[in-house]
Amino acid sequence: MIFLALSCDYALRVNLSVAIVAMVNDTSSSTTDNTSTSDQCPYPDDQDTDDHYGGSGVFYPAINNIIPKWYPKKERSKFSAFFFSGMQFGIVISMTLSGYLCSTDFLGGWPSAFYVLGFLTVIWGVLWFILIKDNPQDHPRISKEELRYITDGCPILKNGLYTALPYIGGWIFSNLFGYFSDILLKKNILALVQVRRWAMVAALYGPMVCLIGMCFVDCNSAAAVAILFLGGTLNGAMFCGYMCSHADISPRFSASLMGITNTIATIPGFVSPAITGAITNNNNTIEAWRIAFKEFSETIIENSFEG
């Protein structure tokens, strides 16, 4: 069904490139004022030469949501190759079928290229809702053996929960930290700048210590989850730190300042995975991960002192 989804997707994308020839010829033949030259054909006045394919953009996020749930890691390569080949299959079928339909009188000629492929896509959609479930556990016709085989090869449910835990902790801690920070400010126990500084101490040095701690957990998964949970929780204090400092420093230009600083702050988001991948590439060992955690911890220390 994923193979057919991508086939329909690309069939609907490219059928216009075939049908447009018949559309232009049909428009030109019915126009008395034909301004074509020997080396250029006229376009209709309302012809839009830009391609707009935004509607099918949801295919790929949806497919990548299904892959880790239904396909064990050891078999994802062959299955991914198969259903992504549906793109090429759809192009071949669409161009061949559209060309034939445009040459006939069926449903008015070139409109049939859109009607037929659109109808086939609607049929696919109906079958998808009938046959496909988001999770193997929800499928009514799956055998116990197949379900066990898939779930053993796709340990995603626990991973998803573990991944969400630090953000849950950060959400709760950020609200508590903000509430008590305002109390300390109102009672003049701490100045505004002290609140911001303590927030960043918790948000930066807390996760830094946790990263260092990750170097020593070895294969203790419970300890690793606990440390990452603590690091993510403490990181929630940042919303009372630098996230407020732009408005404190310059209320008039806080939006611009936030845009500039946050643009720079996104760089570690793609640099860090690249560095981690380089360190652990073909070396997915505890020692390699220790090096990665150590490097990031040292970077946090250096940047905080420089700031």
Coordinates of C-alpha atoms in Angstrom, one line a residue:
M1 CA 0.0 0.0 0.0
I2 CA 2.9 2.4 0.6
F3 CA 4.3 1.4 -2.8
L4 CA 1.0 2.2 -4.4
A5 CA 0.7 5.5 -2.4
L6 CA 4.0 6.7 -3.8
S7 CA 3.0 5.5 -7.3
C8 CA -0.2 7.5 -7.1
D9 CA 1.6 10.5 -5.7
Y10 CA 4.1 10.7 -8.5
A11 CA 1.5 9.7 -11.1
L12 CA -0.6 12.7 -10.2
R13 CA 2.6 14.9 -10.3
V14 CA 3.7 14.0 -13.8
N15 CA 0.5 13.5 -15.7
L16 CA 0.2 17.2 -16.2
S17 CA 3.5 17.2 -18.1
V18 CA 2.0 14.9 -20.7
A19 CA -1.6 16.3 -20.7
I20 CA -0.3 19.9 -21.1
V21 CA 0.7 19.1 -24.7
A22 CA -2.8 18.0 -25.6
M23 CA -4.3 20.9 -23.6
V24 CA -2.2 23.5 -25.5
N25 CA -2.9 21.9 -28.9
D26 CA -6.6 21.8 -28.1
T27 CA -6.6 25.5 -27.1
S28 CA -4.5 26.5 -30.0
S29 CA -6.7 24.7 -32.6
S30 CA -9.8 26.4 -31.3
T31 CA -8.3 29.9 -31.5
T32 CA -8.5 31.8 -34.7
D33 CA -5.7 34.2 -33.7
N34 CA -2.8 31.8 -33.7
T35 CA 0.4 33.7 -33.1
S36 CA 2.7 30.7 -33.1
T37 CA 6.0 31.0 -34.9
S38 CA 8.1 28.3 -36.5
D39 CA 10.2 27.7 -33.4
Q40 CA 7.8 28.6 -30.6
C41 CA 4.3 27.4 -29.6
P42 CA 1.8 29.7 -27.9
Y43 CA 0.7 29.2 -24.3
P44 CA -2.8 30.0 -23.1
D45 CA -3.2 33.4 -21.5
D46 CA -4.0 31.8 -18.1
Q47 CA -1.3 29.1 -18.3
D48 CA 0.6 28.8 -15.0
T49 CA 4.0 27.4 -15.7
D50 CA 5.0 27.0 -12.1
D51 CA 4.7 23.6 -10.5
H52 CA 2.7 23.4 -7.2
Y53 CA 3.0 20.1 -5.4
G54 CA 2.5 21.2 -1.8
G55 CA -0.5 18.9 -1.2
S56 CA 1.4 15.7 -1.3
G57 CA 4.1 16.8 1.0
V58 CA 2.5 14.9 3.9
F59 CA 3.3 11.6 2.3
Y60 CA 6.9 11.5 3.6
P61 CA 6.4 12.4 7.2
A62 CA 3.5 9.8 7.3
I63 CA 5.6 7.1 5.7
N64 CA 8.5 7.8 8.1
N65 CA 6.1 7.4 11.0
I66 CA 5.0 4.0 9.8
I67 CA 8.5 2.6 9.0
P68 CA 9.8 2.3 12.6
K69 CA 6.5 0.7 13.7
W70 CA 6.0 -1.9 11.1
Y71 CA 9.5 -2.8 9.8
P72 CA 12.2 -4.4 11.9
K73 CA 15.6 -2.7 11.6
K74 CA 17.2 -5.7 9.9
E75 CA 14.6 -5.6 7.1
R76 CA 14.0 -1.9 6.6
S77 CA 16.5 -1.5 3.8
K78 CA 14.8 -3.9 1.4
F79 CA 11.3 -2.8 2.2
S80 CA 12.2 0.9 2.0
A81 CA 13.9 0.3 -1.4
F82 CA 10.7 -1.5 -2.6
F83 CA 8.1 1.0 -1.6
F84 CA 10.2 4.1 -2.6
S85 CA 10.6 2.5 -6.0
G86 CA 6.9 3.2 -6.3
M87 CA 7.9 6.8 -7.3
Q88 CA 9.6 5.5 -10.5
F89 CA 6.8 3.0 -11.2
G90 CA 4.2 5.8 -10.9
I91 CA 6.0 8.0 -13.3
V92 CA 6.3 5.3 -15.9
I93 CA 2.6 4.3 -15.6
S94 CA 1.4 7.9 -15.5
M95 CA 3.3 9.0 -18.6
T96 CA 2.3 5.9 -20.6
L97 CA -1.3 5.9 -19.5
S98 CA -1.7 9.7 -19.8
G99 CA -0.3 9.7 -23.3
Y100 CA -2.7 7.0 -24.4
L101 CA -5.7 8.6 -22.8
C102 CA -4.9 12.0 -24.3
S103 CA -4.9 10.4 -27.8
T104 CA -8.5 9.0 -27.3
D105 CA -11.9 10.6 -27.0
F106 CA -12.6 8.9 -23.7
L107 CA -14.0 11.5 -21.3
G108 CA -13.0 14.3 -23.6
G109 CA -9.4 13.3 -24.3
W110 CA -6.9 15.0 -22.1
P111 CA -9.3 15.5 -19.1
S112 CA -9.4 11.7 -18.8
A113 CA -5.7 11.7 -17.7
F114 CA -6.8 13.5 -14.6
Y115 CA -10.1 11.7 -14.1
V116 CA -8.6 8.2 -14.3
L117 CA -5.6 8.7 -12.2
G118 CA -7.6 10.7 -9.7
F119 CA -10.2 7.9 -9.5
L120 CA -7.5 5.2 -9.0
T121 CA -6.0 7.3 -6.2
V122 CA -9.4 7.6 -4.5
I123 CA -9.7 3.8 -4.6
W124 CA -6.3 3.5 -3.0
G125 CA -7.4 5.9 -0.3
V126 CA -10.5 3.8 0.5
L127 CA -8.4 0.6 0.7
W128 CA -5.8 2.3 2.8
F129 CA -8.4 3.2 5.5
I130 CA -9.8 -0.3 5.4
L131 CA -6.6 -2.3 5.4
I132 CA -4.0 -0.3 7.2
K133 CA -3.5 0.5 10.8
D134 CA -1.0 2.9 12.4
N135 CA 0.4 0.2 14.8
P136 CA 0.7 -3.5 14.4
Q137 CA -1.0 -3.9 17.8
D138 CA -4.2 -2.4 16.4
H139 CA -4.4 -4.6 13.3
P140 CA -7.3 -7.0 13.5
R141 CA -5.9 -9.6 11.2
I142 CA -2.3 -9.9 12.3
S143 CA -1.1 -13.2 13.7
K144 CA 0.5 -13.4 17.1
E145 CA 3.7 -14.7 15.5
E146 CA 4.0 -11.8 13.1
L147 CA 3.1 -9.3 15.8
R148 CA 5.8 -10.7 18.1
Y149 CA 8.3 -10.7 15.2
I150 CA 7.6 -7.1 14.4
T151 CA 7.6 -5.8 18.0
D152 CA 10.8 -7.7 18.8
G153 CA 12.5 -6.0 15.8
C154 CA 10.9 -2.5 16.4
P155 CA 11.5 -1.6 20.1
I156 CA 9.9 1.9 19.5
L157 CA 7.2 2.1 22.2
K158 CA 9.7 2.2 25.1
N159 CA 12.1 4.3 23.2
G160 CA 9.4 6.9 22.5
L161 CA 8.4 7.0 26.2
Y162 CA 12.1 7.3 27.3
T163 CA 12.7 10.1 24.7
A164 CA 9.7 12.0 26.0
L165 CA 10.5 11.7 29.7
P166 CA 13.2 14.6 29.7
Y167 CA 10.7 16.9 28.0
I168 CA 8.0 16.0 30.5
G169 CA 10.4 16.8 33.3
G170 CA 11.5 20.0 31.6
W171 CA 7.9 21.1 31.2
I172 CA 7.0 20.6 34.8
F173 CA 10.3 22.1 36.1
S174 CA 10.1 25.2 33.9
N175 CA 6.7 26.1 35.3
L176 CA 7.8 25.5 38.9
F177 CA 11.0 27.4 38.5
G178 CA 9.2 30.4 36.9
Y179 CA 6.6 30.4 39.7
F180 CA 9.1 30.5 42.5
S181 CA 11.4 32.9 40.7
D182 CA 8.6 35.5 40.6
I183 CA 8.0 35.0 44.3
L184 CA 11.7 35.6 45.1
L185 CA 11.6 38.7 42.9
K186 CA 8.5 40.1 44.6
K187 CA 10.0 39.6 48.0
N188 CA 13.3 41.2 47.0
I189 CA 15.2 38.0 47.9
L190 CA 16.9 38.0 44.5
A191 CA 17.4 40.6 41.9
L192 CA 16.3 40.2 38.3
V193 CA 19.8 39.5 37.1
Q194 CA 20.4 36.9 39.8
V195 CA 17.2 35.1 38.8
R196 CA 18.4 35.0 35.2
R197 CA 21.8 33.8 36.2
W198 CA 20.6 31.0 38.4
A199 CA 18.2 29.9 35.7
M200 CA 21.1 29.6 33.3
V201 CA 23.3 27.8 35.9
A202 CA 20.5 25.2 36.2
A203 CA 19.9 25.1 32.4
L204 CA 23.5 24.8 31.3
Y205 CA 25.6 23.3 34.1
G206 CA 22.9 20.8 35.1
P207 CA 22.8 19.1 31.7
M208 CA 26.6 19.4 31.5
V209 CA 27.1 17.4 34.7
C210 CA 24.5 14.9 33.4
L211 CA 26.5 14.5 30.2
I212 CA 29.6 13.8 32.2
G213 CA 27.6 11.3 34.2
M214 CA 26.7 9.5 31.0
C215 CA 30.3 8.6 30.5
F216 CA 30.1 6.2 33.5
V217 CA 26.8 4.5 33.1
D218 CA 28.2 1.7 30.9
C219 CA 25.3 -0.6 30.0
N220 CA 23.0 0.4 32.9
S221 CA 20.0 1.6 30.8
A222 CA 18.0 2.6 33.9
A223 CA 20.8 4.9 35.1
A224 CA 21.2 6.4 31.6
V225 CA 17.4 7.1 31.4
A226 CA 17.5 8.7 34.9
I227 CA 20.5 10.9 34.1
L228 CA 19.0 12.1 30.8
F229 CA 15.7 12.7 32.5
L230 CA 17.5 14.9 35.1
G231 CA 19.4 16.8 32.4
G232 CA 16.3 17.5 30.4
T233 CA 14.4 18.5 33.5
L234 CA 17.0 21.0 34.6
N235 CA 17.3 22.4 31.1
G236 CA 13.7 23.6 31.5
A237 CA 15.0 26.5 33.6
M238 CA 16.3 28.2 30.4
F239 CA 12.8 29.7 29.9
C240 CA 13.4 31.8 32.9
G241 CA 16.9 32.7 31.8
Y242 CA 18.0 33.7 28.4
M243 CA 14.5 33.3 26.9
C244 CA 13.5 36.3 29.1
S245 CA 16.7 38.3 28.8
H246 CA 15.9 39.8 25.4
A247 CA 12.9 41.5 26.8
D248 CA 14.8 42.6 29.9
I249 CA 17.7 44.1 27.9
S250 CA 15.8 45.8 25.1
P251 CA 12.0 45.5 25.1
R252 CA 11.6 47.4 21.8
F253 CA 13.9 45.1 19.9
S254 CA 13.4 41.9 21.8
A255 CA 11.7 40.2 18.8
S256 CA 14.7 41.0 16.5
L257 CA 17.2 40.0 19.1
M258 CA 15.5 36.7 19.7
G259 CA 15.5 36.0 16.0
I260 CA 19.2 36.7 15.7
T261 CA 20.3 34.8 18.8
N262 CA 18.0 31.9 18.1
T263 CA 19.3 31.6 14.6
I264 CA 22.8 31.2 15.9
A265 CA 21.6 28.9 18.6
T266 CA 20.2 26.4 16.0
I267 CA 23.7 25.7 14.7
P268 CA 24.5 23.1 17.4
G269 CA 21.2 21.3 16.4
F270 CA 22.8 20.1 13.2
V271 CA 26.5 20.3 14.1
S272 CA 26.1 18.0 17.2
P273 CA 24.5 15.1 15.4
A274 CA 27.2 15.4 12.7
I275 CA 30.0 15.3 15.2
T276 CA 28.4 12.4 17.1
G277 CA 28.0 10.5 13.9
A278 CA 31.6 11.0 13.0
I279 CA 32.7 9.8 16.4
T280 CA 30.5 6.7 16.5
N281 CA 30.6 5.8 12.8
N282 CA 31.5 2.1 12.6
N283 CA 32.5 2.5 16.3
N284 CA 29.2 2.3 18.2
T285 CA 31.0 1.5 21.5
I286 CA 30.7 2.8 25.1
E287 CA 34.1 4.4 24.7
A288 CA 33.1 6.3 21.6
W289 CA 30.0 7.6 23.3
R290 CA 32.1 8.7 26.3
I291 CA 34.2 10.8 23.9
A292 CA 31.1 12.3 22.5
F293 CA 29.6 13.2 25.9
K294 CA 33.0 14.5 27.0
E295 CA 33.4 16.8 24.0
F296 CA 30.0 18.3 24.4
S297 CA 30.5 18.9 28.1
E298 CA 33.8 20.7 27.5
T299 CA 32.1 22.8 24.8
I300 CA 29.4 23.9 27.3
I301 CA 32.1 24.9 29.9
E302 CA 34.2 26.8 27.4
N303 CA 31.2 28.7 25.9
S304 CA 29.8 29.6 29.3
F305 CA 33.1 31.0 30.5
E306 CA 33.6 32.9 27.3
G307 CA 30.1 34.3 27.6

